[in-house]
Amino acid sequence: MSPTAVALSLALLFIHSTFWTFCDSISVTEREALLSLRSSLAIRARDWPRKADPCTIWVGIQCDRNKRVVTINISNFKRTRLGRSNPQFAVAPLANLTRLATFNASGFALPGPIPDWLGPALPSLTVLDLRSCSVSGVIPSTFRNLSNLNSLLLSRNNLTGIIPSTLGALSSLSLLDLGHNSFTGSIPSSFANFGNLSSLDLSFNFLSGSIPGEIGMLGSLKLLNLSGNSFSSGIPAAIGNLSGLIELDLGFNALSGSLPAELGD
């Protein structure tokens, strides 16, 4: 083979190798977003090493076949020593991860309010798990944009205010856990729209009023926990319509009257 042919073959091999390396790597935009998130959340280098491929090496990161980030799981991660001194709910880089389906930060300190932009910016989100994260403030009304969400887990935080009726727009929701917060007011009537809901936990808040009869319309419900609130009046007979219910906890309230015979159903 002539020197010219050898040079041409090597050039083609380089181009081919470079092309497939590029195609097999995470996009520049998403890599920069993850690096920015690594910095803002003070993730340790041992978990997210800067020079490694996030899709294959970083702990808790999963990508789809197109190398788009679909899962971030930092549950119970430890921050760097400097990050522990001033933890914040600093997740702005998530807005550039538009294919993100799961964000699990349970047990990872994120003190501060949930940003309003989170709902509109993450249309693909199916699981949002912020249990025991020291989150404060209210649930943004913009959560109604999370039309694909099936699990919303916000228990054991410092959330306040009323439970927004706009959550009723999340028709795909299967798991809703808002327990152990400081919510006030009543259960929104819009919850009757949760046709796929299998677990509803509103325990240990400051909810009051009567338990709405619309609860009986949640035909897929298997767990209902309303304990530790200030619900009054009687138990609605409509709960007897929940024929698939496995666990019912109404303890530590101010309920009165007789037990409806329909509970036998």
mmCIF file of C-alpha atoms in Angstrom:
data_model
loop_
_atom_site.group_PDB
_atom_site.id
_atom_site.type_symbol
_atom_site.label_atom_id
_atom_site.label_comp_id
_atom_site.label_asym_id
_atom_site.label_seq_id
_atom_site.Cartn_x
_atom_site.Cartn_y
_atom_site.Cartn_z
ATOM 1 C CA MET A 1 0.000 0.000 0.000
ATOM 2 C CA SER A 2 1.355 3.398 -0.972
ATOM 3 C CA PRO A 3 2.096 6.068 1.673
ATOM 4 C CA THR A 4 -0.801 8.130 0.308
ATOM 5 C CA ALA A 5 -3.234 5.221 0.721
ATOM 6 C CA VAL A 6 -1.979 4.542 4.254
ATOM 7 C CA ALA A 7 -2.453 8.196 5.206
ATOM 8 C CA LEU A 8 -5.954 8.223 3.720
ATOM 9 C CA SER A 9 -6.903 5.041 5.617
ATOM 10 C CA LEU A 10 -5.623 6.481 8.885
ATOM 11 C CA ALA A 11 -7.554 9.700 8.290
ATOM 12 C CA LEU A 12 -10.775 7.804 7.601
ATOM 13 C CA LEU A 13 -10.219 5.664 10.704
ATOM 14 C CA PHE A 14 -9.747 8.801 12.801
ATOM 15 C CA ILE A 15 -12.908 10.405 11.421
ATOM 16 C CA HIS A 16 -14.900 7.199 12.006
ATOM 17 C CA SER A 17 -13.586 6.851 15.546
ATOM 18 C CA THR A 18 -14.235 10.509 16.343
ATOM 19 C CA PHE A 19 -17.771 10.294 14.943
ATOM 20 C CA TRP A 20 -18.741 7.294 17.040
ATOM 21 C CA THR A 21 -17.061 8.704 20.132
ATOM 22 C CA PHE A 22 -19.117 11.870 19.684
ATOM 23 C CA CYS A 23 -22.335 9.917 19.103
ATOM 24 C CA ASP A 24 -21.662 7.702 22.105
ATOM 25 C CA SER A 25 -21.129 10.613 24.501
ATOM 26 C CA ILE A 26 -23.547 12.733 26.461
ATOM 27 C CA SER A 27 -24.429 16.042 24.789
ATOM 28 C CA VAL A 28 -22.382 19.101 25.693
ATOM 29 C CA THR A 29 -25.491 20.866 27.010
ATOM 30 C CA GLU A 30 -26.489 18.041 29.350
ATOM 31 C CA ARG A 31 -22.928 17.426 30.520
ATOM 32 C CA GLU A 32 -22.577 21.113 31.396
ATOM 33 C CA ALA A 33 -25.940 20.984 33.193
ATOM 34 C CA LEU A 34 -24.787 18.031 35.305
ATOM 35 C CA LEU A 35 -21.462 19.685 36.093
ATOM 36 C CA SER A 36 -23.317 22.825 37.153
ATOM 37 C CA LEU A 37 -25.657 20.726 39.315
ATOM 38 C CA ARG A 38 -22.632 18.965 40.799
ATOM 39 C CA SER A 39 -21.297 22.359 41.832
ATOM 40 C CA SER A 40 -24.538 23.903 43.112
ATOM 41 C CA LEU A 41 -25.402 20.841 45.215
ATOM 42 C CA ALA A 42 -21.807 20.207 46.304
ATOM 43 C CA ILE A 43 -21.776 16.566 45.183
ATOM 44 C CA ARG A 44 -18.581 14.793 46.139
ATOM 45 C CA ALA A 45 -16.017 13.888 43.444
ATOM 46 C CA ARG A 46 -16.120 10.227 44.463
ATOM 47 C CA ASP A 47 -19.777 10.073 43.397
ATOM 48 C CA TRP A 48 -19.605 12.356 40.343
ATOM 49 C CA PRO A 49 -15.976 12.466 39.079
ATOM 50 C CA ARG A 50 -15.579 15.485 36.798
ATOM 51 C CA LYS A 51 -13.674 13.835 33.934
ATOM 52 C CA ALA A 52 -15.728 10.622 33.763
ATOM 53 C CA ASP A 53 -18.745 9.938 31.547
ATOM 54 C CA PRO A 54 -21.844 10.725 33.675
ATOM 55 C CA CYS A 55 -23.977 8.141 31.847
ATOM 56 C CA THR A 56 -21.679 5.227 32.691
ATOM 57 C CA ILE A 57 -19.662 6.230 35.754
ATOM 58 C CA TRP A 58 -21.594 8.725 37.881
ATOM 59 C CA VAL A 59 -23.539 7.201 40.756
ATOM 60 C CA GLY A 60 -27.308 7.613 40.452
ATOM 61 C CA ILE A 61 -27.289 8.841 36.832
ATOM 62 C CA GLN A 62 -29.091 6.917 34.106
ATOM 63 C CA CYS A 63 -29.297 7.851 30.440
ATOM 64 C CA ASP A 64 -31.401 6.578 27.563
ATOM 65 C CA ARG A 65 -30.015 5.077 24.352
ATOM 66 C CA ASN A 66 -29.504 8.584 22.967
ATOM 67 C CA LYS A 67 -27.372 9.525 25.968
ATOM 68 C CA ARG A 68 -30.035 11.854 27.368
ATOM 69 C CA VAL A 69 -30.278 11.973 31.169
ATOM 70 C CA VAL A 70 -33.514 10.331 32.368
ATOM 71 C CA THR A 71 -32.767 9.575 36.045
ATOM 72 C CA ILE A 72 -30.991 11.453 38.817
ATOM 73 C CA ASN A 73 -30.931 9.674 42.166
ATOM 74 C CA ILE A 74 -28.955 11.461 44.885
ATOM 75 C CA SER A 75 -30.900 9.910 47.752
ATOM 76 C CA ASN A 76 -28.894 10.071 50.983
ATOM 77 C CA PHE A 77 -25.816 11.450 49.192
ATOM 78 C CA LYS A 78 -23.381 13.373 51.361
ATOM 79 C CA ARG A 79 -22.307 16.879 50.358
ATOM 80 C CA THR A 80 -18.735 18.108 50.336
ATOM 81 C CA ARG A 81 -17.530 19.640 53.595
ATOM 82 C CA LEU A 82 -17.918 23.151 52.175
ATOM 83 C CA GLY A 83 -21.380 22.337 50.800
ATOM 84 C CA ARG A 84 -22.622 21.147 54.190
ATOM 85 C CA SER A 85 -22.016 24.616 55.634
ATOM 86 C CA ASN A 86 -24.592 26.292 53.365
ATOM 87 C CA PRO A 87 -26.956 23.794 51.696
ATOM 88 C CA GLN A 88 -29.644 25.244 49.417
ATOM 89 C CA PHE A 89 -32.407 24.121 47.062
ATOM 90 C CA ALA A 90 -30.122 24.987 44.139
ATOM 91 C CA VAL A 91 -31.304 22.838 41.223
ATOM 92 C CA ALA A 92 -31.564 25.388 38.382
ATOM 93 C CA PRO A 93 -29.436 23.220 36.013
ATOM 94 C CA LEU A 94 -32.272 20.650 35.936
ATOM 95 C CA ALA A 95 -34.081 22.979 33.523
ATOM 96 C CA ASN A 96 -31.643 21.888 30.791
ATOM 97 C CA LEU A 97 -32.400 18.182 31.295
ATOM 98 C CA THR A 98 -35.708 18.116 29.432
ATOM 99 C CA ARG A 99 -35.885 14.297 29.213
ATOM 100 C CA LEU A 100 -35.526 13.850 32.972
ATOM 101 C CA ALA A 101 -38.124 11.342 34.188
ATOM 102 C CA THR A 102 -36.994 10.675 37.779
ATOM 103 C CA PHE A 103 -35.514 13.031 40.349
ATOM 104 C CA ASN A 104 -34.958 11.376 43.731
ATOM 105 C CA ALA A 105 -33.258 13.486 46.394
ATOM 106 C CA SER A 106 -34.831 11.859 49.452
ATOM 107 C CA GLY A 107 -32.683 12.258 52.540
ATOM 108 C CA PHE A 108 -30.529 14.920 50.845
ATOM 109 C CA ALA A 109 -30.809 18.375 52.399
ATOM 110 C CA LEU A 110 -32.471 20.902 50.086
ATOM 111 C CA PRO A 111 -33.547 23.689 52.437
ATOM 112 C CA GLY A 112 -35.635 26.335 50.750
ATOM 113 C CA PRO A 113 -38.750 26.548 48.570
ATOM 114 C CA ILE A 114 -39.512 24.468 45.485
ATOM 115 C CA PRO A 115 -38.930 26.780 42.492
ATOM 116 C CA ASP A 116 -41.966 27.760 40.400
ATOM 117 C CA TRP A 117 -40.191 26.905 37.152
ATOM 118 C CA LEU A 118 -39.778 23.230 38.030
ATOM 119 C CA GLY A 119 -43.201 22.194 36.732
ATOM 120 C CA PRO A 120 -43.054 23.873 33.299
ATOM 121 C CA ALA A 121 -39.364 23.017 32.739
ATOM 122 C CA LEU A 122 -39.572 19.257 33.336
ATOM 123 C CA PRO A 123 -42.489 17.962 31.237
ATOM 124 C CA SER A 124 -41.161 14.382 31.174
ATOM 125 C CA LEU A 125 -40.977 13.993 34.962
ATOM 126 C CA THR A 126 -42.765 10.889 36.261
ATOM 127 C CA VAL A 127 -41.225 10.606 39.760
ATOM 128 C CA LEU A 128 -40.398 13.484 42.116
ATOM 129 C CA ASP A 129 -39.129 12.252 45.476
ATOM 130 C CA LEU A 130 -38.162 14.975 47.954
ATOM 131 C CA ARG A 131 -38.909 13.153 51.201
ATOM 132 C CA SER A 132 -36.925 14.359 54.237
ATOM 133 C CA CYS A 133 -35.118 17.129 52.335
ATOM 134 C CA SER A 134 -35.897 20.102 54.642
ATOM 135 C CA VAL A 135 -37.934 21.695 51.840
ATOM 136 C CA SER A 136 -39.986 24.710 52.965
ATOM 137 C CA GLY A 137 -42.609 27.039 51.519
ATOM 138 C CA VAL A 138 -45.629 25.994 49.477
ATOM 139 C CA ILE A 139 -46.302 23.556 46.665
ATOM 140 C CA PRO A 140 -46.131 25.679 43.491
ATOM 141 C CA SER A 141 -49.371 25.866 41.501
ATOM 142 C CA THR A 142 -47.213 25.280 38.406
ATOM 143 C CA PHE A 143 -47.010 21.589 39.367
ATOM 144 C CA ARG A 144 -50.164 21.238 37.251
ATOM 145 C CA ASN A 145 -47.794 21.185 34.255
ATOM 146 C CA LEU A 146 -46.303 17.856 35.358
ATOM 147 C CA SER A 147 -48.883 15.906 33.368
ATOM 148 C CA ASN A 148 -46.789 12.704 33.279
ATOM 149 C CA LEU A 149 -46.133 12.604 37.024
ATOM 150 C CA ASN A 150 -47.160 9.344 38.709
ATOM 151 C CA SER A 151 -45.312 9.676 42.045
ATOM 152 C CA LEU A 152 -45.162 12.863 44.124
ATOM 153 C CA LEU A 153 -43.426 12.218 47.447
ATOM 154 C CA LEU A 154 -42.919 15.278 49.653
ATOM 155 C CA SER A 155 -43.317 13.904 53.185
ATOM 156 C CA ARG A 156 -41.320 14.921 56.266
ATOM 157 C CA ASN A 157 -40.487 18.464 55.195
ATOM 158 C CA ASN A 158 -41.465 21.960 56.302
ATOM 159 C CA LEU A 159 -44.094 22.647 53.652
ATOM 160 C CA THR A 160 -46.886 25.045 54.583
ATOM 161 C CA GLY A 161 -50.015 26.654 53.183
ATOM 162 C CA ILE A 162 -52.961 24.893 51.619
ATOM 163 C CA ILE A 163 -52.726 21.871 49.375
ATOM 164 C CA PRO A 164 -53.262 23.459 45.938
ATOM 165 C CA SER A 165 -56.354 22.337 44.058
ATOM 166 C CA THR A 166 -54.248 22.403 40.874
ATOM 167 C CA LEU A 167 -52.746 19.062 41.915
ATOM 168 C CA GLY A 168 -56.041 17.586 40.740
ATOM 169 C CA ALA A 169 -54.819 18.151 37.176
ATOM 170 C CA LEU A 170 -52.252 15.370 37.641
ATOM 171 C CA SER A 171 -54.513 12.616 36.347
ATOM 172 C CA SER A 172 -51.623 10.124 36.002
ATOM 173 C CA LEU A 173 -50.742 10.322 39.696
ATOM 174 C CA SER A 174 -50.534 6.959 41.453
ATOM 175 C CA LEU A 175 -48.652 7.823 44.674
ATOM 176 C CA LEU A 176 -49.200 11.053 46.624
ATOM 177 C CA ASP A 177 -47.411 11.433 49.971
ATOM 178 C CA LEU A 178 -47.632 14.818 51.696
ATOM 179 C CA GLY A 179 -47.461 13.475 55.245
ATOM 180 C CA HIS A 180 -45.595 15.082 58.156
ATOM 181 C CA ASN A 181 -45.668 18.695 56.954
ATOM 182 C CA SER A 182 -47.599 21.777 58.095
ATOM 183 C CA PHE A 183 -50.378 22.002 55.530
ATOM 184 C CA THR A 184 -53.592 23.728 56.594
ATOM 185 C CA GLY A 185 -57.079 23.954 55.145
ATOM 186 C CA SER A 186 -59.074 21.073 53.731
ATOM 187 C CA ILE A 187 -58.665 18.306 51.177
ATOM 188 C CA PRO A 188 -59.271 19.852 47.723
ATOM 189 C CA SER A 189 -62.396 18.573 45.971
ATOM 190 C CA SER A 190 -60.269 18.289 42.813
ATOM 191 C CA PHE A 191 -58.698 15.163 44.320
ATOM 192 C CA ALA A 192 -61.741 13.336 42.947
ATOM 193 C CA ASN A 193 -59.933 13.485 39.581
ATOM 194 C CA PHE A 194 -57.255 11.041 40.767
ATOM 195 C CA GLY A 195 -58.634 8.011 38.964
ATOM 196 C CA ASN A 196 -55.278 6.183 39.073
ATOM 197 C CA LEU A 197 -54.312 7.026 42.656
ATOM 198 C CA SER A 198 -53.418 3.938 44.701
ATOM 199 C CA SER A 199 -51.853 5.599 47.776
ATOM 200 C CA LEU A 200 -52.829 8.871 49.482
ATOM 201 C CA ASP A 201 -50.977 9.937 52.636
ATOM 202 C CA LEU A 202 -51.833 13.309 54.186
ATOM 203 C CA SER A 203 -51.014 12.262 57.748
ATOM 204 C CA PHE A 204 -49.728 14.575 60.489
ATOM 205 C CA ASN A 205 -50.513 17.976 59.061
ATOM 206 C CA PHE A 206 -52.970 20.633 60.274
ATOM 207 C CA LEU A 207 -55.795 19.808 57.900
ATOM 208 C CA SER A 208 -59.330 20.422 59.142
ATOM 209 C CA GLY A 209 -62.968 20.311 58.133
ATOM 210 C CA SER A 210 -64.779 17.164 57.149
ATOM 211 C CA ILE A 211 -63.392 14.304 55.104
ATOM 212 C CA PRO A 212 -64.926 14.878 51.652
ATOM 213 C CA GLY A 213 -67.231 12.241 50.258
ATOM 214 C CA GLU A 214 -65.360 12.578 46.942
ATOM 215 C CA ILE A 215 -62.713 10.332 48.475
ATOM 216 C CA GLY A 216 -65.066 7.471 47.646
ATOM 217 C CA MET A 217 -64.544 8.184 43.942
ATOM 218 C CA LEU A 218 -60.895 7.077 44.063
ATOM 219 C CA GLY A 219 -61.601 3.581 42.846
ATOM 220 C CA SER A 220 -57.938 2.509 42.594
ATOM 221 C CA LEU A 221 -57.071 3.505 46.161
ATOM 222 C CA LYS A 222 -55.352 0.866 48.294
ATOM 223 C CA LEU A 223 -53.911 3.041 51.081
ATOM 224 C CA LEU A 224 -55.592 6.044 52.703
ATOM 225 C CA ASN A 225 -53.853 7.702 55.659
ATOM 226 C CA LEU A 226 -55.430 10.886 57.048
ATOM 227 C CA SER A 227 -54.260 10.411 60.629
ATOM 228 C CA GLY A 228 -52.817 13.141 62.829
ATOM 229 C CA ASN A 229 -54.939 16.046 61.567
ATOM 230 C CA SER A 230 -57.991 17.933 62.856
ATOM 231 C CA PHE A 231 -60.704 16.421 60.707
ATOM 232 C CA SER A 232 -64.119 16.647 62.337
ATOM 233 C CA SER A 233 -67.654 15.448 61.717
ATOM 234 C CA GLY A 234 -68.322 11.869 60.729
ATOM 235 C CA ILE A 235 -66.647 9.334 58.487
ATOM 236 C CA PRO A 236 -68.235 9.618 55.028
ATOM 237 C CA ALA A 237 -70.195 6.529 54.009
ATOM 238 C CA ALA A 238 -68.644 6.878 50.533
ATOM 239 C CA ILE A 239 -65.411 5.365 51.850
ATOM 240 C CA GLY A 240 -67.300 2.082 51.618
ATOM 241 C CA ASN A 241 -67.010 2.416 47.820
ATOM 242 C CA LEU A 242 -63.253 1.839 48.045
ATOM 243 C CA SER A 243 -63.526 -1.914 47.621
ATOM 244 C CA GLY A 244 -59.800 -2.311 46.904
ATOM 245 C CA LEU A 245 -58.691 -0.484 50.047
ATOM 246 C CA ILE A 246 -56.109 -2.418 52.086
ATOM 247 C CA GLU A 247 -55.075 0.144 54.697
ATOM 248 C CA LEU A 248 -57.219 2.886 56.256
ATOM 249 C CA ASP A 249 -55.889 5.133 59.042
ATOM 250 C CA LEU A 250 -58.056 7.960 60.377
ATOM 251 C CA GLY A 251 -56.561 8.044 63.869
ATOM 252 C CA PHE A 252 -55.712 11.162 65.915
ATOM 253 C CA ASN A 253 -58.445 13.412 64.535
ATOM 254 C CA ALA A 254 -61.639 14.916 65.979
ATOM 255 C CA LEU A 255 -64.088 12.634 64.207
ATOM 256 C CA SER A 256 -67.484 11.998 65.754
ATOM 257 C CA GLY A 257 -70.695 10.116 65.180
ATOM 258 C CA SER A 258 -71.164 6.443 64.471
ATOM 259 C CA LEU A 259 -69.149 4.266 62.155
ATOM 260 C CA PRO A 260 -70.967 3.982 58.826
ATOM 261 C CA ALA A 261 -72.189 0.476 58.024
ATOM 262 C CA GLU A 262 -70.730 0.932 54.513
ATOM 263 C CA LEU A 263 -67.231 0.402 55.930
ATOM 264 C CA GLY A 264 -68.153 -3.279 55.905
ATOM 265 C CA ASP A 265 -67.970 -3.117 52.130
#
